[in-house]
Tab-separated table of C-alpha atoms and ligand atoms in Angstrom:
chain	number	residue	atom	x	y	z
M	1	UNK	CA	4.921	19.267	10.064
M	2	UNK	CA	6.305	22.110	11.959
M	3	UNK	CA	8.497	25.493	10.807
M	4	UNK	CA	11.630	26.243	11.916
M	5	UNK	CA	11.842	30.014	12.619
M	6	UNK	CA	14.968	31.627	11.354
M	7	UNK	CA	14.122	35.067	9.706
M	8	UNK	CA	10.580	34.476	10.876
M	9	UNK	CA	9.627	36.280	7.425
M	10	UNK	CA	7.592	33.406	5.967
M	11	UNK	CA	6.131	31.556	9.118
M	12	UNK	CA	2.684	32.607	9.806
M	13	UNK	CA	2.290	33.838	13.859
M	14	UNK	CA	-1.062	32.404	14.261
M	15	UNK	CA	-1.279	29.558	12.391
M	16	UNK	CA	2.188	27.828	11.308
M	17	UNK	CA	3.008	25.133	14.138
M	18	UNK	CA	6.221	26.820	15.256
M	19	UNK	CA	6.842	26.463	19.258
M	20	UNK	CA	6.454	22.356	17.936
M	21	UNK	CA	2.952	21.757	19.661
M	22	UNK	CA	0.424	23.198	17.621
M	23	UNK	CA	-0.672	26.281	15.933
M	24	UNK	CA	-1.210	29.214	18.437
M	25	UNK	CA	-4.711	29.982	17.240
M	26	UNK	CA	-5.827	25.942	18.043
M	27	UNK	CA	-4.698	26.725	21.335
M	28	UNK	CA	-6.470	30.386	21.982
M	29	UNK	CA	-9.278	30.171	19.424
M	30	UNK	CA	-9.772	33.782	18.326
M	31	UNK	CA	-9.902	35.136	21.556
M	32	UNK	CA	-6.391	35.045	21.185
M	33	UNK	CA	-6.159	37.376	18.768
M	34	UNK	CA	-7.903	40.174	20.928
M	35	UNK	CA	-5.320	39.319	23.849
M	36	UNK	CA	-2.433	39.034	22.224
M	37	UNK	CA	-3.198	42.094	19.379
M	38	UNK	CA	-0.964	40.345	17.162
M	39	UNK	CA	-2.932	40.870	13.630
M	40	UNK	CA	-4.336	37.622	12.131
M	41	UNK	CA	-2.021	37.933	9.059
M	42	UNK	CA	1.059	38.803	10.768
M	43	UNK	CA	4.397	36.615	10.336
M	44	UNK	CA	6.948	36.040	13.257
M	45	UNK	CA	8.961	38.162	12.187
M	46	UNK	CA	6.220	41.170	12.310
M	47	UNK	CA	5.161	39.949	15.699
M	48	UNK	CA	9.129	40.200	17.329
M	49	UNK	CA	10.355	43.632	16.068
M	50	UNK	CA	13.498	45.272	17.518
M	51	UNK	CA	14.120	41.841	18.451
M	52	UNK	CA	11.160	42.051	21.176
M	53	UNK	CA	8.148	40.348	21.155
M	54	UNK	CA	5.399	42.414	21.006
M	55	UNK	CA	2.017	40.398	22.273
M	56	UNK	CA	0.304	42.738	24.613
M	57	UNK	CA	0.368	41.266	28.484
M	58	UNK	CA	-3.061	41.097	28.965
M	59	UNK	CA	-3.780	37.701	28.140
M	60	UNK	CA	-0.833	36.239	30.102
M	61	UNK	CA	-3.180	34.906	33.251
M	62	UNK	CA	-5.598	32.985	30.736
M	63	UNK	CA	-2.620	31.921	28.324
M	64	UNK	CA	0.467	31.541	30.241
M	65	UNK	CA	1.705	28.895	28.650
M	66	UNK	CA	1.388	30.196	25.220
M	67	UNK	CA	3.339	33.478	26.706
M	68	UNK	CA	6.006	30.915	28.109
M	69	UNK	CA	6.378	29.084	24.932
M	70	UNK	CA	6.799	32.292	22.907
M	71	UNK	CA	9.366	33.615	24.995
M	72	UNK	CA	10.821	30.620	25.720
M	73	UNK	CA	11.406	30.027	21.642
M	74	UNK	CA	14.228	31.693	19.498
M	75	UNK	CA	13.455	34.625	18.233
M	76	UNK	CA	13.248	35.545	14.435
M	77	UNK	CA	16.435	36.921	12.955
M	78	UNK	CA	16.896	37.845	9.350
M	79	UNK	CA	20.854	36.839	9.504
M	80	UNK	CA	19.614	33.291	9.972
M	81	UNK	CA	18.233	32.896	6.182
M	82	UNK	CA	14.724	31.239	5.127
M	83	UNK	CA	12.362	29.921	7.458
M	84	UNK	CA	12.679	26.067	7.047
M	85	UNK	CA	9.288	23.427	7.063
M	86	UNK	CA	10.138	20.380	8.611
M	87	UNK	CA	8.051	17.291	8.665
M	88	UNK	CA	7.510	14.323	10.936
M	89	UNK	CA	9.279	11.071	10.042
M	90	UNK	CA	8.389	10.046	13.139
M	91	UNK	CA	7.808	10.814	17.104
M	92	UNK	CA	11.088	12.385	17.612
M	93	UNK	CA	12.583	13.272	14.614
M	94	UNK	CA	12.017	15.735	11.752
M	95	UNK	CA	13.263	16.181	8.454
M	96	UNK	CA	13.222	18.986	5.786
M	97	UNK	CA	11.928	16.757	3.477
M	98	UNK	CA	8.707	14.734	2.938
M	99	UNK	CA	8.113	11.155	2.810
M	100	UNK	CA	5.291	9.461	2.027
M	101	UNK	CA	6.431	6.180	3.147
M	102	UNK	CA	7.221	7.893	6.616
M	103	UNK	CA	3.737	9.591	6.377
M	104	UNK	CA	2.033	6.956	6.041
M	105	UNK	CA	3.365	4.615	8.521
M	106	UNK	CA	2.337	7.603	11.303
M	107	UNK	CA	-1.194	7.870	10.136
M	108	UNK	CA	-2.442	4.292	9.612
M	109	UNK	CA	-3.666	1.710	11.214
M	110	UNK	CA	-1.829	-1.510	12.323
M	111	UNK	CA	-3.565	-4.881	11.831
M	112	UNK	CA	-1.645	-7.853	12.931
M	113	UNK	CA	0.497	-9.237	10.277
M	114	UNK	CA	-0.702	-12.213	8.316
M	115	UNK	CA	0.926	-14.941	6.765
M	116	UNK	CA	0.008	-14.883	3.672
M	117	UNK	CA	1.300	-11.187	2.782
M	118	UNK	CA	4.402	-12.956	1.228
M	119	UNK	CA	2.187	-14.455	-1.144
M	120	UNK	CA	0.692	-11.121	-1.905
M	121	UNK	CA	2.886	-8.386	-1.685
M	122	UNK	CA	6.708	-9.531	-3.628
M	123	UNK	CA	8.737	-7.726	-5.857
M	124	UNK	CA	8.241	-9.573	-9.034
M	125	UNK	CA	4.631	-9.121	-8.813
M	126	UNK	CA	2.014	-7.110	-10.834
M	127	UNK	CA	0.312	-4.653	-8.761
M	128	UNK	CA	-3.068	-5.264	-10.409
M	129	UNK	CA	-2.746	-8.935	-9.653
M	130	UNK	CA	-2.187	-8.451	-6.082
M	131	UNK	CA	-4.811	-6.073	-5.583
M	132	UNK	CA	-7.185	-9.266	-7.202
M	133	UNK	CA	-4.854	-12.142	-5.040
M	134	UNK	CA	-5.388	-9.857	-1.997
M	135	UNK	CA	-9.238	-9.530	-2.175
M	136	UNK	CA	-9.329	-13.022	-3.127
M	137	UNK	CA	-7.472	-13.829	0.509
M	138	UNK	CA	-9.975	-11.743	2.113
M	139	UNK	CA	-12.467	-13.846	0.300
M	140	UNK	CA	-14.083	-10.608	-1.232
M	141	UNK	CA	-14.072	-11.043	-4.858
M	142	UNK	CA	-18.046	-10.573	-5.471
M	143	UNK	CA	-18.772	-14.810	-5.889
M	144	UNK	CA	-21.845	-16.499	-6.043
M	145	UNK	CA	-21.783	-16.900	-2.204
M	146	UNK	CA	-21.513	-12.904	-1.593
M	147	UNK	CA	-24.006	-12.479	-4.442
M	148	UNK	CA	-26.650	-14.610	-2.922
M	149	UNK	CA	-26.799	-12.230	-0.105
M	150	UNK	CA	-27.834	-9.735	-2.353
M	151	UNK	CA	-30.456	-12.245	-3.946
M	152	UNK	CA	-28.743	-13.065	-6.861
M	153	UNK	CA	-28.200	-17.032	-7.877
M	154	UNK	CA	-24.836	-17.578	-9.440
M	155	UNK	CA	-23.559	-20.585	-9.937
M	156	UNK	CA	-20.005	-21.472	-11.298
M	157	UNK	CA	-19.391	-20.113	-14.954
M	158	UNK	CA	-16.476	-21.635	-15.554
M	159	UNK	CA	-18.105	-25.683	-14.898
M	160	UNK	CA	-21.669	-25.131	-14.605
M	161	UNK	CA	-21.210	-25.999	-10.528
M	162	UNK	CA	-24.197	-24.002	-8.489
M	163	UNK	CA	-22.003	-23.278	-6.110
M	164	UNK	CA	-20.049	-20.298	-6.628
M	165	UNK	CA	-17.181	-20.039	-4.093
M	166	UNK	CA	-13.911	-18.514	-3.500
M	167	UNK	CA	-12.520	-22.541	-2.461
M	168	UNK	CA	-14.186	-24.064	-5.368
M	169	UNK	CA	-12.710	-21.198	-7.991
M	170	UNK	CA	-9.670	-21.094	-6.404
M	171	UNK	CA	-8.939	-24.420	-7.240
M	172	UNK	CA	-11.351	-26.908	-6.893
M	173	UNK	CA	-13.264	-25.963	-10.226
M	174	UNK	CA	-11.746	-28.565	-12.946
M	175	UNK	CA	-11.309	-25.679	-15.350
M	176	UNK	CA	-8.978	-23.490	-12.823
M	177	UNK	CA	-7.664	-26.829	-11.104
M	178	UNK	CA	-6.500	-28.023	-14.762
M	179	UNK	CA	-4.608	-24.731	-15.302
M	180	UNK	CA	-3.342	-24.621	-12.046
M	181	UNK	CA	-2.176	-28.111	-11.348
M	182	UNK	CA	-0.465	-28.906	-14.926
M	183	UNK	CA	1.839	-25.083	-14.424
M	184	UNK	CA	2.715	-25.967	-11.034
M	185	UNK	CA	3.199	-29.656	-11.187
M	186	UNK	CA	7.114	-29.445	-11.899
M	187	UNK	CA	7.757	-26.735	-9.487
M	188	UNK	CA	5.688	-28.343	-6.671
M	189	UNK	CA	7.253	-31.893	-7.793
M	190	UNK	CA	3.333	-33.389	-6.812
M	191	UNK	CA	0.075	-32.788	-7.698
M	192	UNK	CA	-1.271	-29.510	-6.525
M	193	UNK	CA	-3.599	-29.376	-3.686
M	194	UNK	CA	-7.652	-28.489	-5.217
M	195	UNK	CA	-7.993	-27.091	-1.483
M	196	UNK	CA	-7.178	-23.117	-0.654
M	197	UNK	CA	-6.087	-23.902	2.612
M	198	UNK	CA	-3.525	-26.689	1.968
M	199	UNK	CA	-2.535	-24.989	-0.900
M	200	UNK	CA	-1.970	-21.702	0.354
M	201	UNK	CA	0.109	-23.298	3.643
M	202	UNK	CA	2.528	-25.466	0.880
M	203	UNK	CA	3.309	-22.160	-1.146
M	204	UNK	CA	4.087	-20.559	2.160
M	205	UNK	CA	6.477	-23.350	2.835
M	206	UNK	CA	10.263	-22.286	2.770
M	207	UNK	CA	12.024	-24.934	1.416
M	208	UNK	CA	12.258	-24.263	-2.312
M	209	UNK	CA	15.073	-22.569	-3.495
M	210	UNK	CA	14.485	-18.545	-4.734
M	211	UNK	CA	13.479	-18.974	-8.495
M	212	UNK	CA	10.665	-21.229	-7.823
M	213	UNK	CA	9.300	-19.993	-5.011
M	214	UNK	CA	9.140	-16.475	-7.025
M	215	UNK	CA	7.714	-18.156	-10.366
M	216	UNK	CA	5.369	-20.029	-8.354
M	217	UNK	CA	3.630	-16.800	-6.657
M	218	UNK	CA	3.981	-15.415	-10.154
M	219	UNK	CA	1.575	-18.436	-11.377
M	220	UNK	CA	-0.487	-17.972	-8.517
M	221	UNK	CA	-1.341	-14.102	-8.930
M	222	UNK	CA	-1.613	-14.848	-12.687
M	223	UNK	CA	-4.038	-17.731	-12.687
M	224	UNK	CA	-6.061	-15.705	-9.982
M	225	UNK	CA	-6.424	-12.879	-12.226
M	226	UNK	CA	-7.038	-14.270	-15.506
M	227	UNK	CA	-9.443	-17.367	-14.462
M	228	UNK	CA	-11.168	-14.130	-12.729
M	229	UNK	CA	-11.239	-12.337	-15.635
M	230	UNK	CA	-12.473	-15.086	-17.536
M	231	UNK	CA	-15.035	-15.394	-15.176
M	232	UNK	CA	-16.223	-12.182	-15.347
M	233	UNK	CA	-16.188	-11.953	-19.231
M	234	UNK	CA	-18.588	-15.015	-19.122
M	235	UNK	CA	-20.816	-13.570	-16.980
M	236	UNK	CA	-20.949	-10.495	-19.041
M	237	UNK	CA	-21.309	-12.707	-22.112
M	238	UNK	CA	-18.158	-12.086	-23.664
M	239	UNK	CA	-15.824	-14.809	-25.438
M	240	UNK	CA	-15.012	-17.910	-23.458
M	241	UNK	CA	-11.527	-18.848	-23.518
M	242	UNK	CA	-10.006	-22.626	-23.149
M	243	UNK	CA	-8.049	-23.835	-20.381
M	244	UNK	CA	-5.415	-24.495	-23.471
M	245	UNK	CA	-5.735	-20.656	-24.447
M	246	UNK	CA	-5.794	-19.279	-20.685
M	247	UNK	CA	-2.352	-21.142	-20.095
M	248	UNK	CA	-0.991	-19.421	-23.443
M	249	UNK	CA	-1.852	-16.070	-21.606
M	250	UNK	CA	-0.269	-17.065	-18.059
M	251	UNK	CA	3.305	-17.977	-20.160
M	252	UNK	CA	2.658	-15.094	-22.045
M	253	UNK	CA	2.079	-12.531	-18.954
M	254	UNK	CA	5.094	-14.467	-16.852
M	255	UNK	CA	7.455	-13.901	-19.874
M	256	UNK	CA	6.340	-10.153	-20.421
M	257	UNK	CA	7.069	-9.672	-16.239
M	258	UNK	CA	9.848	-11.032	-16.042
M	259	UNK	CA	10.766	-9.222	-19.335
M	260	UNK	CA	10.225	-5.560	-17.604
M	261	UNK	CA	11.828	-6.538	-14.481
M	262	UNK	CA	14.624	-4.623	-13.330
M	263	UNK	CA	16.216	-6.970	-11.176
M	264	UNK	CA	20.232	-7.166	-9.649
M	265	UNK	CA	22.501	-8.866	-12.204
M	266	UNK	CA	20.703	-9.296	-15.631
M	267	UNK	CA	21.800	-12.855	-15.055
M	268	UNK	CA	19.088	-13.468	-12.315
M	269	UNK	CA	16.358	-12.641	-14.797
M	270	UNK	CA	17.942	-14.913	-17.525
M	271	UNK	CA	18.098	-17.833	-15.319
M	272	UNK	CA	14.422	-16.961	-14.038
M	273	UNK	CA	13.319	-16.727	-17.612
M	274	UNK	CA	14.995	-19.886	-18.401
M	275	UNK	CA	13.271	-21.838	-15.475
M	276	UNK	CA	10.202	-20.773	-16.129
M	277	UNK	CA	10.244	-21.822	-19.967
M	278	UNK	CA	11.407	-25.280	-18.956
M	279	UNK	CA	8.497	-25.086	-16.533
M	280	UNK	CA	6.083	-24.264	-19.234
M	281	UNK	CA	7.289	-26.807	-21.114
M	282	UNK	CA	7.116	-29.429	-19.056
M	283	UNK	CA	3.282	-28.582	-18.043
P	301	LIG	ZN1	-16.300	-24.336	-11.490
């Protein structure tokens, strides 16, 4: 952000970036200060009275280009109103208000795009499920393969399998590839793939038209998180739950989504709704 010096009454001399490089005191370090004899506290205003600037000259041969900038720069004049803060929405252009969208695109890093991000990251989704669908991509989710690194032996709760994998939960396991395979089977018009890979490259394919290729991520991020979360209640020893009663919870978490959506033309979510009820049925 930088400050746009009108009255000069609220910017701070010393450290408010106001000549649009950087605070004066990053560039002098207190030795500045003793140059200059413009108190630590002082505004612009305070430091340009009777429309003169009023730095002492002393310091001018080891900061000239402070000196330059300063005199170079408007000065403060009470007829002009406020000071205004304006931030950075990007290299060359600032605005008097703050995004965090804009923010953040300036201060992170960029990875190469992937893929699979439309898989992950679409409007109908649940955030909580992507966050799980994401890690799950990543192949993070703490499985019996990342646990035996840490010398625990986990094997498959879900089919008794020993080993514990991101491919074999996601959906080679006959619990998860029961689930999976029976939702998806109209919407696919085959029998789903038990392999990540092939499975993940036919959901990114493009020829389905818009209703099934959204319910079909929104099976996808919902089996992902419940068969999960079923995994994780068995391995805390909590209920188990059939593949019968798990589907019940996908329809039921589809309809409530699609319920709260807010979506253009309330006759977009009706025929969603509908398609995915005669998808349901059909499983
Ligand atoms: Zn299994």
């Amino acid at each position: 952000m930088r400050c746009e010096v009108r009255s000069g009454d609220s910017t701070f001399f010393w450290f408010d970036n106001w000549l649009g490089t950087r605070s004066i005191i990053d560039t002098t370090g207190d030795l500045g200060l003793r140059y200059l004899c413009i108190p630590r506290q002082a505004r612009v205003a305070e430091a340009c009275p009777n429309e003169a600037w009023g730095m002492r000259g002393r310091g001018r041969r080891v900061f000239g280009d402070v000196y330059t900038a300063i005199e170079n720069a408007q000065k403060p004049d009470a007829r002009r109103g406020s000071d205004v803060i304006l931030w950075k929405h990007n290299e060359e252009d600032f605005k008097d208000h703050f995004s965090a969208a804009r923010t953040w695109e300036q201060i992170r890093v960029r990875g190469p795009e992937v893929p699979w991000h439309h898989l992950v990251w679409f409007t109908q989704g649940v955030p909580r499920h992507a966050f799980i669908v994401w890690l799950t991509f990543k192949d993070r989710l703490s499985t019996g393969v990342r646990m035996r690194q840490w010398g625990i032996a986990q094997g498959c709760m879900l089919c008794g399998e020993p080993d514990e994998s991101r491919d074999h939960l996601f959906f080679a396991c006959p619990y998860t590839f029961t689930v999976w395979s029976n939702l998806t089977a109209t919407l696919l018009g085959t029998v789903a793939s038990p392999d990540w890979t092939t499975m993940v490259t036919s959901l990114l394919r493009r020829n389905r038209n818009k209703m099934d290729a959204i319910l079909l991520r929104m099976i996808f991020h919902t089996t992902i998180y419940l068969v999960w979360k079923e995994r994780n209640s068995r391995r805390h020893l909590g209920p188990w739950v059939t593949t019968e009663a798990i589907t019940r919870q996908i329809d039921k978490a589809i309809r409530n989504r699609i319920s709260s959506l807010k979506y253009t033309g309330q006759h977009k979510l009706e025929s969603l709704f509908r398609r995915w009820v005669e998808v349901y049925i059909r499983q």
